[in-house]
PDB file of C-alpha atoms in Angstrom:
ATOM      1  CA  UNK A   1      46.521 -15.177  34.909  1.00 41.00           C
ATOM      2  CA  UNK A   2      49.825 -14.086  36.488  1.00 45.00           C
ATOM      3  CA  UNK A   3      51.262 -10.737  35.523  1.00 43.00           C
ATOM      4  CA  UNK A   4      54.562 -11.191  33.687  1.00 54.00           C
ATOM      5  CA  UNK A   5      57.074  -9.393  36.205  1.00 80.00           C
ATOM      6  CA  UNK A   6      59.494  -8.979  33.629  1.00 89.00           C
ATOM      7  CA  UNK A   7      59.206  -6.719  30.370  1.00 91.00           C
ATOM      8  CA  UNK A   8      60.111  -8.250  26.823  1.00 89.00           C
ATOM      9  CA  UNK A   9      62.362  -5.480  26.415  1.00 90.00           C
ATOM     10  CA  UNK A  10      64.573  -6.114  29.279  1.00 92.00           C
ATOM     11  CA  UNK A  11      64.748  -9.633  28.515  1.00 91.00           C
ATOM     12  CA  UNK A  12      65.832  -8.846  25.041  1.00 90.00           C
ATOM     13  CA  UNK A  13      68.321  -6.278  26.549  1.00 91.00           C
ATOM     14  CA  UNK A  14      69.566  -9.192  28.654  1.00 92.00           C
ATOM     15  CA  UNK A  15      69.366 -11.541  25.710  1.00 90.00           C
ATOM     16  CA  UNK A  16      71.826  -9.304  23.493  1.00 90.00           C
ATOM     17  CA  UNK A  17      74.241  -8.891  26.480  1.00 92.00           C
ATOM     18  CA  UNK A  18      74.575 -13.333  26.755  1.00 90.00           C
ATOM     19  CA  UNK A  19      71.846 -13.437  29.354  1.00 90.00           C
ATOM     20  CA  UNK A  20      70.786 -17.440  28.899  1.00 89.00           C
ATOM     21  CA  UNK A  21      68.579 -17.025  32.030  1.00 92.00           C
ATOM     22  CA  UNK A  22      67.032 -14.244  29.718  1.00 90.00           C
ATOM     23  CA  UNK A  23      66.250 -16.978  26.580  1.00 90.00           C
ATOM     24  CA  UNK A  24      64.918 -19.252  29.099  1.00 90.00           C
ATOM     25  CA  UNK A  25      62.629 -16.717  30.608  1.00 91.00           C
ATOM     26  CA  UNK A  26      61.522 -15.892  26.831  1.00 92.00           C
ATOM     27  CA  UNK A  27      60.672 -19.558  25.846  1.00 91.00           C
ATOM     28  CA  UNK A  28      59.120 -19.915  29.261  1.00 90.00           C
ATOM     29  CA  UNK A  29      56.568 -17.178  28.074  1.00 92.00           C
ATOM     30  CA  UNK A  30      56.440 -17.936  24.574  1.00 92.00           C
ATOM     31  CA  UNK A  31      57.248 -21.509  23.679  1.00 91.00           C
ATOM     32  CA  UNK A  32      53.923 -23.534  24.227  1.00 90.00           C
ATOM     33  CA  UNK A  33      51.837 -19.915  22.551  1.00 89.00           C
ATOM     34  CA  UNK A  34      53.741 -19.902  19.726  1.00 91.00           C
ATOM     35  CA  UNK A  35      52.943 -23.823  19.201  1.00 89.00           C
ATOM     36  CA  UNK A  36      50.045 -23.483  19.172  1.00 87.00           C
ATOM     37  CA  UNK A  37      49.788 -20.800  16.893  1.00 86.00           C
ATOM     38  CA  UNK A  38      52.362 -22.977  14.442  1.00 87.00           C
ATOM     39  CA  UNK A  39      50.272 -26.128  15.001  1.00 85.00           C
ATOM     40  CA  UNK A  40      47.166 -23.397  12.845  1.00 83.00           C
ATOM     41  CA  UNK A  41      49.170 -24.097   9.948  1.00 82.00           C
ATOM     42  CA  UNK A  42      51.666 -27.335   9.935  1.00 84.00           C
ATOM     43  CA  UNK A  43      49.028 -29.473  12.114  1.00 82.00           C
ATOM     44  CA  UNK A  44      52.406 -31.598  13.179  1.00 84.00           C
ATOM     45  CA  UNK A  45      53.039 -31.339  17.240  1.00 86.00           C
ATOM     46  CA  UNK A  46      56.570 -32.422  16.767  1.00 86.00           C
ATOM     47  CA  UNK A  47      57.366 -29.907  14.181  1.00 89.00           C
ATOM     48  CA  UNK A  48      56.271 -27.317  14.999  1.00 89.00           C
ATOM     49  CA  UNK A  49      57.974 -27.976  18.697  1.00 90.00           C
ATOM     50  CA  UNK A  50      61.035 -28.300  16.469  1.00 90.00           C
ATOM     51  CA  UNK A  51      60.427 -25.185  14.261  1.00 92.00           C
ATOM     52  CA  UNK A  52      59.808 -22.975  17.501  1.00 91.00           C
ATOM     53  CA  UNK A  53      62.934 -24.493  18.799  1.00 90.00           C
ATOM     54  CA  UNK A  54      64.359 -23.034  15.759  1.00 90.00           C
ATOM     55  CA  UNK A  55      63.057 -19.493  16.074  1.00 91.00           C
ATOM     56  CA  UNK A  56      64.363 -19.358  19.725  1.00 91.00           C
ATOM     57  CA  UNK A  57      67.951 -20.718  18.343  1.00 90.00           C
ATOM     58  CA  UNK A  58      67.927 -18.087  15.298  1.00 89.00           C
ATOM     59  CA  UNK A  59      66.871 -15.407  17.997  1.00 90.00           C
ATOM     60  CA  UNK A  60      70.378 -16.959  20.411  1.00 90.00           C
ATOM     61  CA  UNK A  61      72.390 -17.225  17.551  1.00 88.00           C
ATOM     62  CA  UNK A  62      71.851 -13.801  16.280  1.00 90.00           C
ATOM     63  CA  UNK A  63      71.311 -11.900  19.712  1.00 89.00           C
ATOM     64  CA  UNK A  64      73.923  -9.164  19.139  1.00 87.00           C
ATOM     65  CA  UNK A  65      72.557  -8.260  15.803  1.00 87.00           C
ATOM     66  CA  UNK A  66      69.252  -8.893  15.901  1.00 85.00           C
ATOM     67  CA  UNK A  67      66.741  -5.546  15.338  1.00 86.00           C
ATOM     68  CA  UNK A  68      62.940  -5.529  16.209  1.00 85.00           C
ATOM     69  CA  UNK A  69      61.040  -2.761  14.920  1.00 81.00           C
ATOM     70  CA  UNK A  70      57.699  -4.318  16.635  1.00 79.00           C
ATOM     71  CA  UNK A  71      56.627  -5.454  19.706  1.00 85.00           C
ATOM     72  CA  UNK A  72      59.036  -8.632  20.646  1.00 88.00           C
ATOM     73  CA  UNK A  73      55.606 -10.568  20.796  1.00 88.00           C
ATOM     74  CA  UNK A  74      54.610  -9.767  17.279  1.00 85.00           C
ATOM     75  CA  UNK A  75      57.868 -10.767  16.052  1.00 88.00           C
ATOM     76  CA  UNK A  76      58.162 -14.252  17.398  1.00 91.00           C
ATOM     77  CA  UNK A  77      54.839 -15.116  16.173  1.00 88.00           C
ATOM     78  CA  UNK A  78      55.343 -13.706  12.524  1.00 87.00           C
ATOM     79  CA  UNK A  79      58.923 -15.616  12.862  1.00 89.00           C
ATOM     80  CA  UNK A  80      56.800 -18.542  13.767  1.00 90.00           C
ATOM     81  CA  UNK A  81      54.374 -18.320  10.696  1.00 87.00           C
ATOM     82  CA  UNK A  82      57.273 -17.564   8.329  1.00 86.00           C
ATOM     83  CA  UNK A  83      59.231 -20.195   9.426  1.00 89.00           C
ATOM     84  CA  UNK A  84      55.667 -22.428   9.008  1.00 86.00           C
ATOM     85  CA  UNK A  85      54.853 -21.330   5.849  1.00 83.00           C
ATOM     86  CA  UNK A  86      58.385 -22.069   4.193  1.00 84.00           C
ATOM     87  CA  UNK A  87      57.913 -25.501   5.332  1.00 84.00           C
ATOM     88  CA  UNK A  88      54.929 -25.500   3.618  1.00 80.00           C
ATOM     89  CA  UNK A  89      55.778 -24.562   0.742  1.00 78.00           C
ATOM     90  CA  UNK A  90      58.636 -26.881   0.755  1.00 77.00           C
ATOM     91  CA  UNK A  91      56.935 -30.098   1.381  1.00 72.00           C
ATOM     92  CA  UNK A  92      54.392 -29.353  -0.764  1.00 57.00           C
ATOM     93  CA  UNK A  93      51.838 -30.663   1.066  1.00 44.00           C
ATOM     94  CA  UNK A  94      48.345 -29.483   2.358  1.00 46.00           C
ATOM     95  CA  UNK A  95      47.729 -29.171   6.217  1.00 45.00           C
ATOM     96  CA  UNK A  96      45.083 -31.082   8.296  1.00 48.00           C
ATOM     97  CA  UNK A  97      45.097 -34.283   6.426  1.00 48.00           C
ATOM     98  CA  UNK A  98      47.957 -36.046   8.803  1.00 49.00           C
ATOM     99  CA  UNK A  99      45.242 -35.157  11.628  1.00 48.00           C
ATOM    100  CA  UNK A 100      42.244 -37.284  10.573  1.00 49.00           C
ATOM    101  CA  UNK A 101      44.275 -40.209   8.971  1.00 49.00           C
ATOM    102  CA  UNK A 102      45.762 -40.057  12.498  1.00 47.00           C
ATOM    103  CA  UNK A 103      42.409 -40.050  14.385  1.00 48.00           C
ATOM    104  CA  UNK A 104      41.046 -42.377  11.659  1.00 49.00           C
ATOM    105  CA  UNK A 105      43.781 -45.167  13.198  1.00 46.00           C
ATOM    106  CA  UNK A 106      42.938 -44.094  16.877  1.00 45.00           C
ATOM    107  CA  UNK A 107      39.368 -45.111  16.642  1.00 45.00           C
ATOM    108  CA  UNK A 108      39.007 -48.686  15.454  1.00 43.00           C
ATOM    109  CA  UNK A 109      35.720 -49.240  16.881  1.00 47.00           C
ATOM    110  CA  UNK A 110      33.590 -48.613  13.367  1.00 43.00           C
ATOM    111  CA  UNK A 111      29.960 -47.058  13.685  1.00 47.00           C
ATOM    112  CA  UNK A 112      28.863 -47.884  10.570  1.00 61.00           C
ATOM    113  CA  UNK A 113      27.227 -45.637   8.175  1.00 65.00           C
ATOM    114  CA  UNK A 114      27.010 -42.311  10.139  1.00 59.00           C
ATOM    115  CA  UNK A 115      30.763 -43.101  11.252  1.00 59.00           C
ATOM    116  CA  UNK A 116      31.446 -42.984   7.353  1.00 63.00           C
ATOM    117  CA  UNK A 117      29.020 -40.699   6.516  1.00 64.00           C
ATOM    118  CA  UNK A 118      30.880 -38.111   9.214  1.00 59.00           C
ATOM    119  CA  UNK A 119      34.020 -39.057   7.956  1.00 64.00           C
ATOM    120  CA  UNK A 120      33.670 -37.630   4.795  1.00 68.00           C
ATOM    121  CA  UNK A 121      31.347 -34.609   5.360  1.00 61.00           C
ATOM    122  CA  UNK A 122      34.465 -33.433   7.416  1.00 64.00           C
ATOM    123  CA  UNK A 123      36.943 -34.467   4.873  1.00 69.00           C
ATOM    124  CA  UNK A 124      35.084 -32.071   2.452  1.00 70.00           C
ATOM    125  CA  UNK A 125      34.765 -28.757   5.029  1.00 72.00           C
ATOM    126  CA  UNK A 126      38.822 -29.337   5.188  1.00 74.00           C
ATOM    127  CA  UNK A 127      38.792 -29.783   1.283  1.00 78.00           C
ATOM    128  CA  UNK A 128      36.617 -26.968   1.160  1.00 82.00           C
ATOM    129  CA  UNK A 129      38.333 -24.927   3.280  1.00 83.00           C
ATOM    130  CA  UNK A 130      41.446 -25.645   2.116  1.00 84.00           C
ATOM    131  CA  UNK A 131      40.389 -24.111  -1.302  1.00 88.00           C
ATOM    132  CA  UNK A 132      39.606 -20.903   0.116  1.00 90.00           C
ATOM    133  CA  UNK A 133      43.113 -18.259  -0.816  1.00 92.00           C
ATOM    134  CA  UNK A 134      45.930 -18.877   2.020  1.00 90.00           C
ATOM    135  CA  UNK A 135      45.523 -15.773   3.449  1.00 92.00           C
ATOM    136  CA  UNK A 136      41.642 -16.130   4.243  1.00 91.00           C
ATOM    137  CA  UNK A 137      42.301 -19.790   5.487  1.00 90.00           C
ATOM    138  CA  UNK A 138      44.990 -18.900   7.713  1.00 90.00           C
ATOM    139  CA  UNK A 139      42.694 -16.247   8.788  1.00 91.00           C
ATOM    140  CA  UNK A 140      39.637 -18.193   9.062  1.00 87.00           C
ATOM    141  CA  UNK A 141      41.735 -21.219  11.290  1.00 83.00           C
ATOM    142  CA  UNK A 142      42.772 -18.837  13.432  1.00 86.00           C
ATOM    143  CA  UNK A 143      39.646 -17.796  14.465  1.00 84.00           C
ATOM    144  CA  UNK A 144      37.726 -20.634  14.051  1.00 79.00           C
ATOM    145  CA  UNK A 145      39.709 -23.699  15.226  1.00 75.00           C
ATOM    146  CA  UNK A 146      42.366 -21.629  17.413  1.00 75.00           C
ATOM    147  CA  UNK A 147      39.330 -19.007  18.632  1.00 79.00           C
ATOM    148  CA  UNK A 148      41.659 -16.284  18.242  1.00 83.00           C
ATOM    149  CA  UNK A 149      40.232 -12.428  17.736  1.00 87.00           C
ATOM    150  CA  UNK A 150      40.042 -10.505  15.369  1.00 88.00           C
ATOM    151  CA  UNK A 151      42.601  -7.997  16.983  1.00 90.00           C
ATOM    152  CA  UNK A 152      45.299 -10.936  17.998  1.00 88.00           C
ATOM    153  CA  UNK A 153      45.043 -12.133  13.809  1.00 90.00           C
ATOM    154  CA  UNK A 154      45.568  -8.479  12.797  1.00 91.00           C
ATOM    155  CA  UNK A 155      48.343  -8.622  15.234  1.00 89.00           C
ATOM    156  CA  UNK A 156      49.867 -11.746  14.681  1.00 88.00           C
ATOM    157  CA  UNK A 157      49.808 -11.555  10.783  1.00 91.00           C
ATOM    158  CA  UNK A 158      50.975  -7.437  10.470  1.00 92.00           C
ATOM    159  CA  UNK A 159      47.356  -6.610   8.949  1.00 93.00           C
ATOM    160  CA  UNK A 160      44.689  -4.512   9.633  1.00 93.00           C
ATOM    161  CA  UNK A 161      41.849  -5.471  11.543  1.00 90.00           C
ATOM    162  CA  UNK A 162      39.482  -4.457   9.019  1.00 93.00           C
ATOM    163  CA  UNK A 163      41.623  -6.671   6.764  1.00 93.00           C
ATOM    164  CA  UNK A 164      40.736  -9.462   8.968  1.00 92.00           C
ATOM    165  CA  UNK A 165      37.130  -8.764   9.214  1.00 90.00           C
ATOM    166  CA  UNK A 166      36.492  -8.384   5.294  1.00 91.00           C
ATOM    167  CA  UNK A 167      38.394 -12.126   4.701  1.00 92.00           C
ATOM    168  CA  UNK A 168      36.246 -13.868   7.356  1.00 88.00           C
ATOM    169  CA  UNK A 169      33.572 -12.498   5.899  1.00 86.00           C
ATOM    170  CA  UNK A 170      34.186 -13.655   2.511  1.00 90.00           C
ATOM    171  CA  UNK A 171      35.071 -16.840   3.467  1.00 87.00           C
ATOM    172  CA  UNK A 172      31.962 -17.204   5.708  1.00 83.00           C
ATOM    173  CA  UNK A 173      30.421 -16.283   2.586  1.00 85.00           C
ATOM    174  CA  UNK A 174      32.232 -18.915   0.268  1.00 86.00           C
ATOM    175  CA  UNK A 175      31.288 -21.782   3.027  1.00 80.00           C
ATOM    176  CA  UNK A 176      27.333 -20.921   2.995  1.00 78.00           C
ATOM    177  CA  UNK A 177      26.708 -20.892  -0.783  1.00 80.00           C
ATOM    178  CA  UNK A 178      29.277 -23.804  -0.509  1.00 75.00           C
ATOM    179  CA  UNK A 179      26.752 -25.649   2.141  1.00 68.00           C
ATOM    180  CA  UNK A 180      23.700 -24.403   0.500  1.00 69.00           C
ATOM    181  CA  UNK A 181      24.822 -25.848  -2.925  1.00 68.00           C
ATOM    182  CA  UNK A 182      25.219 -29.089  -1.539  1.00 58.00           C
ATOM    183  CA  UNK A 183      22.161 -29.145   0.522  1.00 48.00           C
ATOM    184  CA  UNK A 184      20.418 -28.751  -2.928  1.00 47.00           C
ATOM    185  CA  UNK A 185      22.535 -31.074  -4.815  1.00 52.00           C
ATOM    186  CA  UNK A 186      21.997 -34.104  -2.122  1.00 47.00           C
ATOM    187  CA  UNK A 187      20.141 -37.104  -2.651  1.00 42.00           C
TER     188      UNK A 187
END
């Protein structure tokens, strides 16, 4: 891993003074990190390419103005989740299920019964999972399907660690007596 020459903080002092060279060294660092972290919760490629776009024009557009009280790093990312989390709210829809009807399409070689039978014990961890509080699940994606720490959540979200600890916990918790329940219940 290459060590980053050039501090945040000068490229945001070369940002505020019209730097471009200065934006393009700060998407250069940050563009395809901050995807990923938006794809955790919109599951769309294309936009959440588009809503980091956005972040980086917002951050251009108000360069002269703009005032970090964190770490430059801490607030793109928790730009990135509000930005993700408004468009939630605003399409009103549930993330993940775009990803298997998508898959779902890509594979048209059926396997029969385990084929099905897969299909829909994953469609209920999503379902389940996607009844556990927004918080925990964000939480619990993070570190489960993006393998992020416990440390970079706490970070990236403006909690404590021990925050993050306790609702992966519980929500471990919630999935077990979840799986246990139907172990009992099947067939």
């Amino acid at each position: 891993m290459r060590k980053e020459s050039i501090s945040d903080e000068s490229l945001l002092s070369r940002l505020r003074k019209d730097d471009q060279q200065a934006l393009a060294s700060l998407m250069d660092r940050y563009f395809e990190p901050l995807c990923a972290y938006g794809h955790v919760l919109l599951h769309d490629w294309a936009q959440v390419e588009e809503l980091v776009a956005d972040v980086f024009f917002s951050i251009w557009s108000k360069r002269e103005e703009l005032e970090i009280h964190t770490s430059l790093k801490s607030y793109l990312f928790v730009s990135v989740k509000n930005k993700a989390l408004q468009q939630l709210r605003k399409e009103s829809r549930m993330p993940f299920q775009d990803i298997d009807s998508a898959a779902d399409d890509a594979d048209s070689e059926p396997n029969g019964l385990e084929r099905l039978i897969l299909q829909e014990l994953n469609q209920d961890i999503i379902d389940l999972v996607h009844t556990l509080p927004e918080k925990r699940r964000i939480i619990f994606e993070l570190n489960r399907f993006e393998s992020f720490t416990y440390k970079e959540i706490a970070e990236l979200l403006q909690i404590s660690e021990k925050t993050v600890v306790n609702q992966m916990s519980l929500a471990i918790k919630y999935l077990r007596q979840y799986a246990r329940a139907g172990a009992h219940n099947s067939y």
